[in-house]
Short mmCIF file of C-alpha atoms in Angstrom, two decimals:
data_model
loop_
_atom_site.label_atom_id
_atom_site.label_comp_id
_atom_site.label_asym_id
_atom_site.label_seq_id
_atom_site.Cartn_x
_atom_site.Cartn_y
_atom_site.Cartn_z
CA UNK A 1 119.00 120.48 60.62
CA UNK A 2 121.78 120.18 63.19
CA UNK A 3 124.08 117.22 63.40
CA UNK A 4 123.99 115.00 66.42
CA UNK A 5 127.49 115.05 67.77
CA UNK A 6 128.41 111.76 69.33
CA UNK A 7 131.16 112.08 71.87
CA UNK A 8 133.31 109.03 72.32
CA UNK A 9 134.74 108.53 75.78
CA UNK A 10 137.83 106.61 76.74
CA UNK A 11 137.42 103.39 78.66
CA UNK A 12 139.10 102.80 82.01
CA UNK A 13 141.67 100.59 80.32
CA UNK A 14 142.47 103.33 77.82
CA UNK A 15 142.95 105.82 80.65
CA UNK A 16 145.23 103.39 82.45
CA UNK A 17 147.24 102.75 79.30
CA UNK A 18 147.62 106.49 78.75
CA UNK A 19 148.75 107.02 82.34
CA UNK A 20 151.25 104.21 82.12
CA UNK A 21 152.70 105.63 78.91
CA UNK A 22 152.84 109.26 79.94
CA UNK A 23 156.08 111.02 79.13
CA UNK A 24 158.14 112.56 81.90
CA UNK A 25 157.24 116.02 80.62
CA UNK A 26 153.53 115.27 80.72
CA UNK A 27 153.78 113.91 84.23
CA UNK A 28 155.52 117.18 85.19
CA UNK A 29 152.74 119.14 83.54
CA UNK A 30 150.08 117.35 85.55
CA UNK A 31 152.05 117.92 88.73
CA UNK A 32 152.22 121.64 87.85
CA UNK A 33 148.46 121.80 87.30
CA UNK A 34 147.89 120.33 90.76
CA UNK A 35 150.43 122.67 92.35
CA UNK A 36 148.80 125.67 90.73
CA UNK A 37 145.34 124.74 92.00
CA UNK A 38 146.34 124.39 95.61
CA UNK A 39 146.78 128.16 95.59
CA UNK A 40 143.00 128.23 95.87
CA UNK A 41 142.92 125.81 98.77
CA UNK A 42 143.92 125.99 102.37
CA UNK A 43 144.24 122.41 103.53
CA UNK A 44 145.26 120.36 100.57
CA UNK A 45 148.45 119.22 98.93
CA UNK A 46 149.11 118.59 95.23
CA UNK A 47 149.53 114.86 95.75
CA UNK A 48 146.03 114.43 97.14
CA UNK A 49 144.47 116.56 94.42
CA UNK A 50 146.26 114.64 91.68
CA UNK A 51 145.41 111.33 93.30
CA UNK A 52 141.67 112.09 93.29
CA UNK A 53 141.80 113.28 89.68
CA UNK A 54 143.57 110.09 88.57
CA UNK A 55 141.20 107.92 90.57
CA UNK A 56 138.16 109.48 88.95
CA UNK A 57 139.63 109.40 85.46
CA UNK A 58 140.34 105.66 85.80
CA UNK A 59 137.00 104.85 87.39
CA UNK A 60 135.16 106.83 84.72
CA UNK A 61 133.42 109.10 87.20
CA UNK A 62 135.17 111.80 85.18
CA UNK A 63 134.90 110.78 81.55
CA UNK A 64 137.66 111.57 79.11
CA UNK A 65 136.21 112.68 75.75
CA UNK A 66 138.56 111.32 73.15
CA UNK A 67 138.42 114.50 71.10
CA UNK A 68 140.45 116.41 73.68
CA UNK A 69 143.99 115.74 74.83
CA UNK A 70 144.54 113.78 78.01
CA UNK A 71 146.43 116.71 79.52
CA UNK A 72 143.60 119.14 78.91
CA UNK A 73 141.12 116.65 80.28
CA UNK A 74 143.17 116.07 83.44
CA UNK A 75 143.77 119.81 83.82
CA UNK A 76 140.01 120.27 83.75
CA UNK A 77 139.52 117.48 86.30
CA UNK A 78 142.06 118.96 88.66
CA UNK A 79 140.49 122.39 88.32
CA UNK A 80 137.03 121.07 88.96
CA UNK A 81 138.05 118.91 91.91
CA UNK A 82 139.94 121.83 93.46
CA UNK A 83 136.76 123.85 93.27
CA UNK A 84 134.85 121.01 94.90
CA UNK A 85 137.44 120.77 97.66
CA UNK A 86 137.22 124.52 98.14
CA UNK A 87 133.45 124.27 98.55
CA UNK A 88 133.82 121.48 101.09
CA UNK A 89 136.52 123.36 102.97
CA UNK A 90 134.11 126.27 103.28
CA UNK A 91 131.26 124.07 104.48
CA UNK A 92 133.35 122.28 107.05
CA UNK A 93 134.88 125.49 108.26
CA UNK A 94 131.47 127.00 108.81
CA UNK A 95 130.46 123.82 110.64
CA UNK A 96 133.63 124.03 112.69
CA UNK A 97 134.72 120.51 111.80
CA UNK A 98 137.72 121.05 109.62
CA UNK A 99 141.16 119.92 110.74
CA UNK A 100 144.55 120.46 109.13
CA UNK A 101 144.96 116.88 108.01
CA UNK A 102 141.43 116.22 107.00
CA UNK A 103 141.45 115.90 103.25
CA UNK A 104 138.29 114.15 102.27
CA UNK A 105 136.39 114.58 99.11
CA UNK A 106 132.79 113.55 98.83
CA UNK A 107 131.06 111.79 95.98
CA UNK A 108 131.57 113.30 92.60
CA UNK A 109 128.30 114.53 91.19
CA UNK A 110 129.73 116.11 88.08
CA UNK A 111 130.88 113.10 86.13
CA UNK A 112 131.60 114.79 82.83
CA UNK A 113 133.08 117.91 84.33
CA UNK A 114 130.70 119.91 82.23
CA UNK A 115 129.58 122.22 84.97
CA UNK A 116 132.10 124.96 85.56
CA UNK A 117 132.55 124.39 89.23
CA UNK A 118 134.33 127.66 89.80
CA UNK A 119 131.36 129.67 88.65
CA UNK A 120 128.97 127.39 90.51
CA UNK A 121 130.93 127.87 93.71
CA UNK A 122 129.71 131.37 94.44
CA UNK A 123 132.41 133.22 96.35
CA UNK A 124 131.44 134.65 99.68
CA UNK A 125 133.13 137.46 101.54
CA UNK A 126 135.60 135.13 103.16
CA UNK A 127 136.56 133.63 99.78
CA UNK A 128 137.22 137.09 98.49
CA UNK A 129 139.35 137.94 101.50
CA UNK A 130 141.36 134.75 101.26
CA UNK A 131 141.90 135.19 97.52
CA UNK A 132 142.95 138.78 98.02
CA UNK A 133 145.39 137.65 100.68
CA UNK A 134 146.72 135.03 98.30
CA UNK A 135 147.48 137.71 95.74
CA UNK A 136 149.20 139.67 98.51
CA UNK A 137 151.32 136.65 99.41
CA UNK A 138 152.28 136.13 95.78
CA UNK A 139 153.22 139.76 95.34
CA UNK A 140 155.34 139.70 98.50
CA UNK A 141 156.98 136.52 97.39
CA UNK A 142 157.86 138.01 94.01
CA UNK A 143 158.77 141.46 95.30
CA UNK A 144 162.35 141.01 94.12
CA UNK A 145 161.24 139.97 90.65
CA UNK A 146 159.86 143.20 89.24
CA UNK A 147 158.33 141.69 86.10
CA UNK A 148 156.59 138.91 88.00
CA UNK A 149 155.37 141.36 90.62
CA UNK A 150 153.97 143.69 87.99
CA UNK A 151 152.18 140.88 86.16
CA UNK A 152 150.66 139.63 89.40
CA UNK A 153 149.56 143.09 90.42
CA UNK A 154 148.02 143.68 87.00
CA UNK A 155 146.23 140.32 87.20
CA UNK A 156 144.87 141.26 90.59
CA UNK A 157 143.59 144.47 89.06
CA UNK A 158 141.70 142.40 86.53
CA UNK A 159 143.67 143.28 83.42
CA UNK A 160 143.70 140.96 80.44
CA UNK A 161 146.94 139.47 79.04
CA UNK A 162 146.93 141.96 76.16
CA UNK A 163 146.42 144.89 78.51
CA UNK A 164 149.21 143.69 80.76
CA UNK A 165 151.59 143.34 77.83
CA UNK A 166 150.75 146.88 76.70
CA UNK A 167 151.08 148.32 80.22
CA UNK A 168 154.44 146.66 80.83
CA UNK A 169 155.65 147.13 77.29
CA UNK A 170 156.37 143.45 76.83
CA UNK A 171 155.50 141.09 74.02
CA UNK A 172 153.59 137.84 74.15
CA UNK A 173 156.74 135.75 74.48
CA UNK A 174 158.09 137.84 77.33
CA UNK A 175 154.72 137.66 79.06
CA UNK A 176 154.70 133.88 78.69
CA UNK A 177 158.24 133.68 80.08
CA UNK A 178 157.21 135.62 83.16
CA UNK A 179 154.25 133.34 83.80
CA UNK A 180 156.45 130.28 83.40
CA UNK A 181 158.88 131.72 85.91
CA UNK A 182 156.05 132.34 88.36
CA UNK A 183 154.87 128.76 87.87
CA UNK A 184 158.35 127.35 88.52
CA UNK A 185 158.84 129.31 91.71
CA UNK A 186 155.35 128.85 93.13
CA UNK A 187 156.11 125.64 95.03
CA UNK A 188 158.43 127.66 97.26
CA UNK A 189 155.70 130.09 98.18
CA UNK A 190 154.93 128.64 101.57
CA UNK A 191 158.45 127.74 102.57
CA UNK A 192 159.49 129.68 105.61
CA UNK A 193 161.35 132.90 104.82
CA UNK A 194 161.18 132.16 101.14
CA UNK A 195 161.30 134.73 98.36
CA UNK A 196 161.27 134.15 94.61
CA UNK B 1 137.71 150.69 85.04
CA UNK B 2 136.76 147.63 87.05
CA UNK B 3 133.53 146.78 88.76
CA UNK B 4 134.09 145.54 92.33
CA UNK B 5 136.95 143.12 92.08
CA UNK B 6 136.17 139.44 92.36
CA UNK B 7 139.38 138.14 93.76
CA UNK B 8 138.39 134.51 93.76
CA UNK B 9 137.56 134.60 90.07
CA UNK B 10 140.68 136.61 89.30
CA UNK B 11 142.81 134.09 91.19
CA UNK B 12 141.20 131.23 89.30
CA UNK B 13 141.79 132.97 85.98
CA UNK B 14 145.38 133.63 86.95
CA UNK B 15 145.84 129.95 87.66
CA UNK B 16 144.21 129.12 84.31
CA UNK B 17 146.81 131.30 82.61
CA UNK B 18 149.60 129.46 84.45
CA UNK B 19 148.15 126.15 83.27
CA UNK B 20 147.99 127.43 79.70
CA UNK B 21 151.67 128.33 79.83
CA UNK B 22 152.51 124.86 81.01
CA UNK B 23 150.59 123.39 78.09
CA UNK B 24 152.36 125.73 75.67
CA UNK B 25 155.85 125.08 77.02
CA UNK B 26 158.09 122.71 75.12
CA UNK B 27 158.89 119.28 76.53
CA UNK B 28 162.51 120.30 76.97
CA UNK B 29 161.57 123.33 79.00
CA UNK B 30 159.31 121.24 81.20
CA UNK B 31 161.90 118.52 81.72
CA UNK B 32 164.62 121.08 82.54
CA UNK B 33 162.51 122.26 85.43
CA UNK B 34 161.11 118.92 86.50
CA UNK B 35 161.82 117.30 89.83
CA UNK B 36 162.76 113.60 89.88
CA UNK B 37 161.33 112.92 93.30
CA UNK B 38 158.04 114.47 92.26
CA UNK B 39 157.96 112.35 89.12
CA UNK B 40 158.51 109.29 91.31
CA UNK B 41 155.72 110.46 93.53
CA UNK B 42 153.46 110.79 90.51
CA UNK B 43 154.30 107.23 89.45
CA UNK B 44 153.52 106.01 92.93
CA UNK B 45 150.17 107.80 92.96
CA UNK B 46 149.18 106.52 89.51
CA UNK B 47 150.24 102.96 90.33
CA UNK B 48 148.30 102.99 93.59
CA UNK B 49 145.13 104.11 91.83
CA UNK B 50 145.54 101.56 89.02
CA UNK B 51 146.08 98.74 91.50
CA UNK B 52 143.08 99.86 93.56
CA UNK B 53 140.92 99.96 90.45
CA UNK B 54 141.97 96.50 89.28
CA UNK B 55 141.40 95.07 92.73
CA UNK B 56 137.95 96.57 92.79
CA UNK B 57 137.21 95.12 89.35
CA UNK B 58 138.28 91.67 90.54
CA UNK B 59 136.03 91.98 93.58
CA UNK B 60 133.10 92.99 91.41
CA UNK B 61 133.76 90.09 89.04
CA UNK B 62 134.05 87.70 91.97
CA UNK B 63 130.77 88.90 93.46
CA UNK B 64 129.05 88.44 90.10
CA UNK B 65 130.54 84.98 89.73
CA UNK B 66 129.44 83.95 93.21
CA UNK B 67 125.99 85.29 92.48
CA UNK B 68 125.79 83.19 89.32
CA UNK B 69 127.00 80.12 91.20
CA UNK B 70 124.45 80.70 93.90
CA UNK B 71 121.67 81.00 91.34
CA UNK B 72 122.85 77.84 89.66
CA UNK B 73 122.98 75.85 92.88
CA UNK B 74 119.54 76.97 93.99
CA UNK B 75 118.21 75.69 90.68
CA UNK B 76 119.76 72.28 91.08
CA UNK B 77 117.00 69.99 92.11
CA UNK B 78 117.60 66.61 93.63
CA UNK B 79 117.35 63.86 91.09
CA UNK B 80 116.00 60.44 92.03
CA UNK B 81 118.64 57.94 93.05
CA UNK B 82 117.41 54.99 91.09
CA UNK B 83 117.97 54.62 87.37
CA UNK B 84 114.54 53.05 86.98
CA UNK B 85 112.88 56.07 88.53
CA UNK B 86 114.87 58.44 86.34
CA UNK B 87 113.82 56.58 83.19
CA UNK B 88 110.21 56.62 84.34
CA UNK B 89 110.42 60.34 84.83
CA UNK B 90 111.76 60.92 81.36
CA UNK B 91 109.31 58.60 79.77
CA UNK B 92 106.36 60.24 81.52
CA UNK B 93 107.68 63.62 80.66
CA UNK B 94 108.01 62.91 76.95
CA UNK B 95 104.57 61.31 76.81
CA UNK B 96 102.98 64.36 78.41
CA UNK B 97 104.87 67.04 76.55
CA UNK B 98 104.55 67.44 72.84
CA UNK B 99 106.59 70.55 72.54
CA UNK B 100 109.90 69.32 73.81
CA UNK B 101 112.81 70.15 71.51
CA UNK B 102 113.41 67.17 69.22
CA UNK B 103 117.04 66.77 70.18
CA UNK B 104 115.89 65.71 73.64
CA UNK B 105 113.27 63.23 72.51
CA UNK B 106 115.67 61.72 69.99
CA UNK B 107 118.40 61.48 72.55
CA UNK B 108 116.03 59.56 74.77
CA UNK B 109 114.52 57.33 72.10
CA UNK B 110 117.83 56.50 70.52
CA UNK B 111 119.62 56.19 73.77
CA UNK B 112 118.53 52.85 75.02
CA UNK B 113 122.10 52.39 76.04
CA UNK B 114 122.34 55.76 77.66
CA UNK B 115 124.53 55.80 80.73
CA UNK B 116 123.28 57.07 84.03
CA UNK B 117 125.36 60.18 83.51
CA UNK B 118 123.64 60.76 80.18
CA UNK B 119 120.23 60.34 81.80
CA UNK B 120 121.19 62.71 84.63
CA UNK B 121 122.45 65.20 82.08
CA UNK B 122 119.20 65.04 80.12
CA UNK B 123 117.20 65.57 83.30
CA UNK B 124 119.39 68.50 84.35
CA UNK B 125 118.98 70.09 80.92
CA UNK B 126 115.21 69.80 81.21
CA UNK B 127 115.34 71.34 84.69
CA UNK B 128 117.50 74.23 83.53
CA UNK B 129 115.11 74.87 80.67
CA UNK B 130 112.30 74.97 83.20
CA UNK B 131 110.58 71.97 81.65
CA UNK B 132 110.92 69.83 84.75
CA UNK B 133 110.32 71.10 88.24
CA UNK B 134 110.26 69.87 91.82
CA UNK B 135 106.75 68.62 91.45
CA UNK B 136 107.72 66.48 88.48
CA UNK B 137 110.64 65.05 90.39
CA UNK B 138 108.54 64.21 93.42
CA UNK B 139 110.12 64.08 96.85
CA UNK B 140 112.65 61.41 96.09
CA UNK B 141 116.14 62.28 96.99
#
């Protein structure tokens, strides 16, 4: 006796209208999402990732369900596309055809973003090594920021937010502040000689 | 405590938590830390994609329009040149076809003073409805 839930999706024009009317803060949020995701990638910049996400949202190859916010939808798109790019980077690397400037993303087969691409993209040994190195880079970068370093280290160890707060004797607000600080400083991660 | 660490998943979850903080931050906080040149870049990216989409839509519409035009022109059959021949055609047609919509037969019967344009229009309507074909028109040009 279940109800059939009908999901209403935004049209391309509605997506365009939303994009055109985005507030400055929301544009910044989307930029942050893209900047965060390139941590997982080796040969991609935030502009390209964001560009593909916007393209697909407008074209409808990624459909925006109207019952979720545009930001959450775009965050999901960016996440999913980053995972797709990561998969392609791996494939091209193993085929020996990847070049520094070669950002190309193939046809999108997951139009509603329902499949959790991260889980589908089964990490291999190299993925694990690269991700571990990324944590190492982050920890080095934040070595002068004790709180940020500790949070990163605890994350790498697989601790949950509640566990981390208990371990570091911080509350939820303090924990959130640390993450925000990490997010703000991340763009400087790969600048030469940079530290947080 | 932990099973073998899965760094890729942990990294992804860490990024998820960063995203969540961005969503939870106030607009003022976000704006305080925003970068004007990046905002401009965002606008540029969005505009480029919107323009590309609209251009693509116009091209699709144009292709559809041209396809319709092409279909229409291939269905235009050559009508006879002479008025007499055209009237003969219509007359023969109405005599041989009982199921023609009445508005056509009335237009013909009542239209003794029909202009050539009117006659041509009637013939074209019958062609478009599939009631007259090349064979009916003969080989006259």
